[in-house]
PDB file of C-alpha atoms in Angstrom:
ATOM      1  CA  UNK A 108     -14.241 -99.468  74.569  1.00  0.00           C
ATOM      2  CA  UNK A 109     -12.108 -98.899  71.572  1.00  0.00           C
ATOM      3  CA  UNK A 110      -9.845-101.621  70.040  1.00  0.00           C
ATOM      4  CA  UNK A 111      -6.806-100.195  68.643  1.00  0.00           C
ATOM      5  CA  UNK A 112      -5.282-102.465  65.716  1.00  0.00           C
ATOM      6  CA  UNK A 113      -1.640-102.150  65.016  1.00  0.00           C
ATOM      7  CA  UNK A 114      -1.306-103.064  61.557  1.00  0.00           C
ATOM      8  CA  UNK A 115       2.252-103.953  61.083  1.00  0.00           C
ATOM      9  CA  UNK A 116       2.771-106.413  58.265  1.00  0.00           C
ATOM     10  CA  UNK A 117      -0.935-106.068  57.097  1.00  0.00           C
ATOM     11  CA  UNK A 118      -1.766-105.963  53.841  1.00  0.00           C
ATOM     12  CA  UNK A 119      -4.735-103.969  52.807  1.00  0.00           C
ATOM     13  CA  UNK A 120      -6.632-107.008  51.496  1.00  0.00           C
ATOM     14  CA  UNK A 121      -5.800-108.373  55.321  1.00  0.00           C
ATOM     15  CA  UNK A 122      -6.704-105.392  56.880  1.00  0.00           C
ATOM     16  CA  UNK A 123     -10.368-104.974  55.067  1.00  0.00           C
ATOM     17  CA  UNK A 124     -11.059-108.319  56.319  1.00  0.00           C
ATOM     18  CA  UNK A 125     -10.341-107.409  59.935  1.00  0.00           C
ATOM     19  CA  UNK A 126     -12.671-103.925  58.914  1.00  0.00           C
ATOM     20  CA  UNK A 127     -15.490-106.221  57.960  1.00  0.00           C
ATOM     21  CA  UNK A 128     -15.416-108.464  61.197  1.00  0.00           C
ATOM     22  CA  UNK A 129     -15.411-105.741  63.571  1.00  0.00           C
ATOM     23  CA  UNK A 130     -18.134-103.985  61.692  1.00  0.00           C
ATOM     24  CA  UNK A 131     -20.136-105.926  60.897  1.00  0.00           C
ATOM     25  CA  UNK A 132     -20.371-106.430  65.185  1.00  0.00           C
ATOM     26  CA  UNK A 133     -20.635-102.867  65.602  1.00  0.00           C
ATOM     27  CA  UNK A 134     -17.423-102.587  67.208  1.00  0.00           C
ATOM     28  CA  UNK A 135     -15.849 -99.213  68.153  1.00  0.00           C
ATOM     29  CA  UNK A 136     -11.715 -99.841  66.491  1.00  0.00           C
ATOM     30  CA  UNK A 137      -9.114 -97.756  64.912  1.00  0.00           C
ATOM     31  CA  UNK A 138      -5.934 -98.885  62.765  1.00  0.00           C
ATOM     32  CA  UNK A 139      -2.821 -97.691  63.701  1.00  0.00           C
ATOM     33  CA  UNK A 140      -0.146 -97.387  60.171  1.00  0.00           C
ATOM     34  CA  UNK A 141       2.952 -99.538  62.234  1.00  0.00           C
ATOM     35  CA  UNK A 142       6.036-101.046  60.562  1.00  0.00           C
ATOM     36  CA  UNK A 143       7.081-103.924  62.600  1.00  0.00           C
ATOM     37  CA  UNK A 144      10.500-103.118  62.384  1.00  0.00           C
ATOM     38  CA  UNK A 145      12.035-102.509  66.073  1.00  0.00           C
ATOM     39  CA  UNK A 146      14.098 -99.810  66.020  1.00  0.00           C
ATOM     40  CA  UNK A 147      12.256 -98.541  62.285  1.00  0.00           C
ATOM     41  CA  UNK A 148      14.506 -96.823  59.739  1.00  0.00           C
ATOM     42  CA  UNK A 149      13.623 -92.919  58.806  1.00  0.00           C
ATOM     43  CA  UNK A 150      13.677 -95.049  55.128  1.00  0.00           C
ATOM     44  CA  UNK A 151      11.863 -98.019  55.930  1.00  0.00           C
ATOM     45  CA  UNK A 152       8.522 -95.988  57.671  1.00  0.00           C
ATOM     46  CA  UNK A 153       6.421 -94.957  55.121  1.00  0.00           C
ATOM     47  CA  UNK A 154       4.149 -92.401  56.448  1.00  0.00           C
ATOM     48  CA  UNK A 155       2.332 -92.360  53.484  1.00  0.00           C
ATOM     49  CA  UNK A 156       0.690 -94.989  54.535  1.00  0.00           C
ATOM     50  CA  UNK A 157      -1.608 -93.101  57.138  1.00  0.00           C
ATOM     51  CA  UNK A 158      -3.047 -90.965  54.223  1.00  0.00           C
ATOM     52  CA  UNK A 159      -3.807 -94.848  52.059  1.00  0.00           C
ATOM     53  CA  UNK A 160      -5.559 -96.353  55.081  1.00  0.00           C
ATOM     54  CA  UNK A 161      -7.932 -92.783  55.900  1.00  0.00           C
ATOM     55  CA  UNK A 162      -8.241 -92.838  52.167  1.00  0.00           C
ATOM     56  CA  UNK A 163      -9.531 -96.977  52.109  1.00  0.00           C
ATOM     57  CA  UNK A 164     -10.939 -96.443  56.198  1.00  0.00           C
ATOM     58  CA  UNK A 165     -12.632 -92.945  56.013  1.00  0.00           C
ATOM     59  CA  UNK A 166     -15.155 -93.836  58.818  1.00  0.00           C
ATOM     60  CA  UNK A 167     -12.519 -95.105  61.513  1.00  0.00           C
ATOM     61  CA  UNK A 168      -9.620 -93.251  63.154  1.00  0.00           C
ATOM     62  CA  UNK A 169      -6.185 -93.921  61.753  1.00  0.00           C
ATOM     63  CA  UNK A 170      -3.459 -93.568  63.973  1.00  0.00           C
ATOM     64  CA  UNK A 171       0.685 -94.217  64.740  1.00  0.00           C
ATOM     65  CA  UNK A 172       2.136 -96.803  65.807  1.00  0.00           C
ATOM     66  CA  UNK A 173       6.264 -95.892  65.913  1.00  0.00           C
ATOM     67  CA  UNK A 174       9.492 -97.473  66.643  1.00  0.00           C
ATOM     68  CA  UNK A 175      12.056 -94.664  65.500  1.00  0.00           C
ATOM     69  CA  UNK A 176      15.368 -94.605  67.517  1.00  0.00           C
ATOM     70  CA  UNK A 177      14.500 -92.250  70.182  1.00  0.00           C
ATOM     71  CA  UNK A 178      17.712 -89.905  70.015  1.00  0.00           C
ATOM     72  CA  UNK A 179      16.536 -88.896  66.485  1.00  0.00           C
ATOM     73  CA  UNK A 180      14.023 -86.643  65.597  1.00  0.00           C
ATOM     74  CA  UNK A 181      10.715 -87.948  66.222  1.00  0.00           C
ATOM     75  CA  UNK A 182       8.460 -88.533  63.282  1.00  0.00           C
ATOM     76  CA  UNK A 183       5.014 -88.469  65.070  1.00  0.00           C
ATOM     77  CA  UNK A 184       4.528 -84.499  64.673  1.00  0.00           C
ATOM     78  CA  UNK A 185       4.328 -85.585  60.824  1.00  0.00           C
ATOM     79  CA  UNK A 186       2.129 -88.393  61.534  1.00  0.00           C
ATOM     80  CA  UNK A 187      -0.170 -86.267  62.880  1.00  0.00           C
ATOM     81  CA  UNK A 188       0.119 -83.753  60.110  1.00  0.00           C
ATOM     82  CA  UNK A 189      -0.933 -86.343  57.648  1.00  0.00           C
ATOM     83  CA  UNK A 190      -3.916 -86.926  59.515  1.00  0.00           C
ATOM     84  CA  UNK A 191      -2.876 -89.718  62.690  1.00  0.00           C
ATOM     85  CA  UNK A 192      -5.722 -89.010  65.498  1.00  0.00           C
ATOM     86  CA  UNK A 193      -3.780 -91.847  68.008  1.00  0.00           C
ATOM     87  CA  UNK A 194       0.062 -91.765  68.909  1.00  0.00           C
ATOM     88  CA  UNK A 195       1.559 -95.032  70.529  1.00  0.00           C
ATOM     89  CA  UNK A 196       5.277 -95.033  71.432  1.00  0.00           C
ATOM     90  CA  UNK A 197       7.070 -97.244  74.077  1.00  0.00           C
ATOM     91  CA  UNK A 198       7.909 -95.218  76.632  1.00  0.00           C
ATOM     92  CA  UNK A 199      10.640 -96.888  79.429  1.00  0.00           C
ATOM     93  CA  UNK A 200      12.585 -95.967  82.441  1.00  0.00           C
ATOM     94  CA  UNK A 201      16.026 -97.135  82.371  1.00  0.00           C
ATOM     95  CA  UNK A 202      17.567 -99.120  85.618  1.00  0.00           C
ATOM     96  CA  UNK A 203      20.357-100.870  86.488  1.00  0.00           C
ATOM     97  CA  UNK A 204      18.583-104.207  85.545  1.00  0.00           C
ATOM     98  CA  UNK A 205      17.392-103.184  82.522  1.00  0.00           C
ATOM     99  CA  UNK A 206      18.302-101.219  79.946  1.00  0.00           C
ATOM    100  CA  UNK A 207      15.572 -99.034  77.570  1.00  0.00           C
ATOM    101  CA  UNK A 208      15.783-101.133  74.018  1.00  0.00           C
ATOM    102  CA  UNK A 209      16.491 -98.833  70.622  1.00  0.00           C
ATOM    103  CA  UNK A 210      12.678 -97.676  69.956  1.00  0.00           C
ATOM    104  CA  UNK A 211      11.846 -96.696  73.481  1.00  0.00           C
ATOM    105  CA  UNK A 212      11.891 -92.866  75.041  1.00  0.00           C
ATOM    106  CA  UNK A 213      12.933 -92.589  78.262  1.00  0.00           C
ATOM    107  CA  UNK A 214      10.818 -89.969  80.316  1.00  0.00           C
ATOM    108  CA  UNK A 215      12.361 -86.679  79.126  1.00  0.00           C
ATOM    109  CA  UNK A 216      12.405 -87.956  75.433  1.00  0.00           C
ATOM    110  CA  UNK A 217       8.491 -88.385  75.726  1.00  0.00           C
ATOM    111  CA  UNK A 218       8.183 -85.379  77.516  1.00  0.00           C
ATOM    112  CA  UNK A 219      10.146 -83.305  74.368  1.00  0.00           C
ATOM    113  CA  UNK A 220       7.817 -84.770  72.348  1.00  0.00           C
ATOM    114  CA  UNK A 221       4.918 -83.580  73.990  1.00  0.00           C
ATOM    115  CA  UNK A 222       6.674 -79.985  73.649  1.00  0.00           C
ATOM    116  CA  UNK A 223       6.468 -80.814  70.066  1.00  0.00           C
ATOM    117  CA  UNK A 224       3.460 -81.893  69.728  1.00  0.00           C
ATOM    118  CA  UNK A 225       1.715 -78.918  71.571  1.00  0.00           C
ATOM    119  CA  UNK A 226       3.698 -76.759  69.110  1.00  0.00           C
ATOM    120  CA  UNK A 227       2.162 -78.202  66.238  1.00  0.00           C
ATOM    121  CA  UNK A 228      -1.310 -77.977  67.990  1.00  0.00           C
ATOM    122  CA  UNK A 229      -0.817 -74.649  68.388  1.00  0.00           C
ATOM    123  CA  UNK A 230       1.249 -73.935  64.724  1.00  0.00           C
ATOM    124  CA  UNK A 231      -1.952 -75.756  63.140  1.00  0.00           C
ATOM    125  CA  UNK A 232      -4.881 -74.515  64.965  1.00  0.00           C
ATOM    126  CA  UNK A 233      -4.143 -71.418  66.479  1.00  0.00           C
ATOM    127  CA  UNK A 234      -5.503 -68.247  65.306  1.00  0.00           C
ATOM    128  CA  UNK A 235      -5.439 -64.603  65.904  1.00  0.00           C
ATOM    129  CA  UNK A 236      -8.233 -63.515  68.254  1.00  0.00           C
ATOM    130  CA  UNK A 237      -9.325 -61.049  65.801  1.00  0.00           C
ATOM    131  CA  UNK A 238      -6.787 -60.126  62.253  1.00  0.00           C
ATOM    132  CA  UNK A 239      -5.884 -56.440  63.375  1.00  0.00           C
ATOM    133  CA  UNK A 240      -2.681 -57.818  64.403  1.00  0.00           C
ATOM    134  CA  UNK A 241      -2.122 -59.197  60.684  1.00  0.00           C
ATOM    135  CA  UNK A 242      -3.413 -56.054  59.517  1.00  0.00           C
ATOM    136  CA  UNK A 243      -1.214 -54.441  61.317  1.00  0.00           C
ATOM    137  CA  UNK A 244       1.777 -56.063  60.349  1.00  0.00           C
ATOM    138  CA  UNK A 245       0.938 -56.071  56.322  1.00  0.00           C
ATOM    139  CA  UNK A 246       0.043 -52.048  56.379  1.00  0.00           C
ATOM    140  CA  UNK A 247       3.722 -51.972  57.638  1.00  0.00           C
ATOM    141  CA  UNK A 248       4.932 -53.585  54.866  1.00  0.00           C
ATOM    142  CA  UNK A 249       3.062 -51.585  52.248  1.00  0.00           C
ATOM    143  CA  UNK A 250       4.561 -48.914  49.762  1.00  0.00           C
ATOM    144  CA  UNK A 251       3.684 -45.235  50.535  1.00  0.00           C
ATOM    145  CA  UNK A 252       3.620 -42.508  47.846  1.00  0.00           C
ATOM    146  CA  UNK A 253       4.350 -38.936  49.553  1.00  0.00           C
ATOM    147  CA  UNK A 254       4.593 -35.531  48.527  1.00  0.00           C
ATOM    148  CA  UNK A 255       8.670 -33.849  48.277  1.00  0.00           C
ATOM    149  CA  UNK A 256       7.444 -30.729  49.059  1.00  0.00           C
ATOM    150  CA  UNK A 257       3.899 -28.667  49.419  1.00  0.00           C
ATOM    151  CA  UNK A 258       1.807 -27.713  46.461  1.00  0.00           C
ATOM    152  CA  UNK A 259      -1.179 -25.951  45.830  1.00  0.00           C
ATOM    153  CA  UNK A 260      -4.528 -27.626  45.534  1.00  0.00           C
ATOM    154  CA  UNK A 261      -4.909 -28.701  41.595  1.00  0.00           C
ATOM    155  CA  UNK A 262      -1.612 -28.371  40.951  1.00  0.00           C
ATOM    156  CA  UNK A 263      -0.567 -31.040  38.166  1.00  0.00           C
ATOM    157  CA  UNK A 264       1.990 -33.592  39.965  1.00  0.00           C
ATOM    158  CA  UNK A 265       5.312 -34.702  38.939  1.00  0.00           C
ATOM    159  CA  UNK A 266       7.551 -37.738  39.308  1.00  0.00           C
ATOM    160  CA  UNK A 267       9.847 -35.298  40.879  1.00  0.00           C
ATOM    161  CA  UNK A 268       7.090 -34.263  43.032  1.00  0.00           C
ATOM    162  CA  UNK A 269       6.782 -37.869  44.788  1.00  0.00           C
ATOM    163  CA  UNK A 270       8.314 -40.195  46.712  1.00  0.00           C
ATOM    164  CA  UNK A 271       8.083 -43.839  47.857  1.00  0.00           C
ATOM    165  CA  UNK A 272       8.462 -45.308  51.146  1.00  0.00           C
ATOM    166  CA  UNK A 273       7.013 -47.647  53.255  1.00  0.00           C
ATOM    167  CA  UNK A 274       5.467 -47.864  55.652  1.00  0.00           C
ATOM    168  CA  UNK A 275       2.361 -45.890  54.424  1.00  0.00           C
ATOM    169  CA  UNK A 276       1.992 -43.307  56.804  1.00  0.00           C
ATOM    170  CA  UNK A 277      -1.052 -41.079  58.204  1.00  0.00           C
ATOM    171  CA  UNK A 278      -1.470 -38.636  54.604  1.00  0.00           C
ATOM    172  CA  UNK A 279       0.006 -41.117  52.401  1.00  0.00           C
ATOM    173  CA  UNK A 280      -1.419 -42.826  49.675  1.00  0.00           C
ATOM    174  CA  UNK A 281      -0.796 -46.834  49.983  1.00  0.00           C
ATOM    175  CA  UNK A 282       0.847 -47.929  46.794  1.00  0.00           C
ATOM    176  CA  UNK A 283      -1.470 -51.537  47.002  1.00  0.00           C
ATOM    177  CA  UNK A 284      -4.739 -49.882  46.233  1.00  0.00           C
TER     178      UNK A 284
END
């Protein structure tokens, strides 16, 4: 099993400590950046931080552990674009009894953030199945020169001869050769 360390108010000199003990018993453990600050500011996060500890950790996962207010945007779609491969975030369900605290999603906050999150799956490692659509779409956007009017084989062309005008079309001459 994996340990997953939280590493609010860690220092790195604390945390490569921790590194060495669960290495050194061959023990399967990630870091996850946290501030321990419950709800956490937009100011006060410091994302940066995921890029220092895969930087200082390169052989263990680095992940997220967040406490942003959960009616603001969320900040773990940039997490993971710096590099977070684990996402924890308290997830509650409101009652009567017992109200969510101010860094908790409630069901359908969690669930827009899985919306989000797919997005950026697909936004970062989706691909054409083949780039004849791209092709497609840049030939349309290229420069055309055409003829004004017929001439004669050898004839010597003219500025007034020609035209420009995209897109190139089937016995034009693309402009981006």
């Amino acid at each position: 099993k994996q340990f997953v360390i939280s590493t609010g108010g860690a220092s790195i000199d604390n945390l490569k400590k921790v590194y060495k003990v669960f290495k050194s018993k061959n023990r399967n453990f990630s870091f996850l950046h946290c501030v321990s600050e419950y709800p956490t500011g937009l100011e006060h996060s410091n994302l940066i931080r995921i890029k220092t500890l895969k930087k200082e950790f390169p052989d263990i996962d680095i992940g997220f552990s967040t406490h942003e207010p959960p009616e603001e945007d969320s900040l773990v779609p940039y997490a993971i674009s710096m590099g977070a491969k684990i996402v924890e975030k308290h997830v509650g369900v409101e009652t009567s009894e017992w109200p969510l605290n101010k860094y908790s999603c409630n069901p359908s906050q969690i669930e827009k953030l899985f919306v989000e999150l797919n997005r950026l799956g697909l936004a970062t490692h989706g691909k054409a199945k083949d780039d004849s659509v791209e092709k497609t779409s840049l030939n349309s956007l290229k420069r055309g020169v055409f003829l004004k009017r017929s001439v004669k084989k050898g004839s010597k062309l003219t500025e007034e001869d020609l035209y420009y005008a995209m897109p190139v079309l089937d016995g034009g001459l693309s402009t981006a050769h």
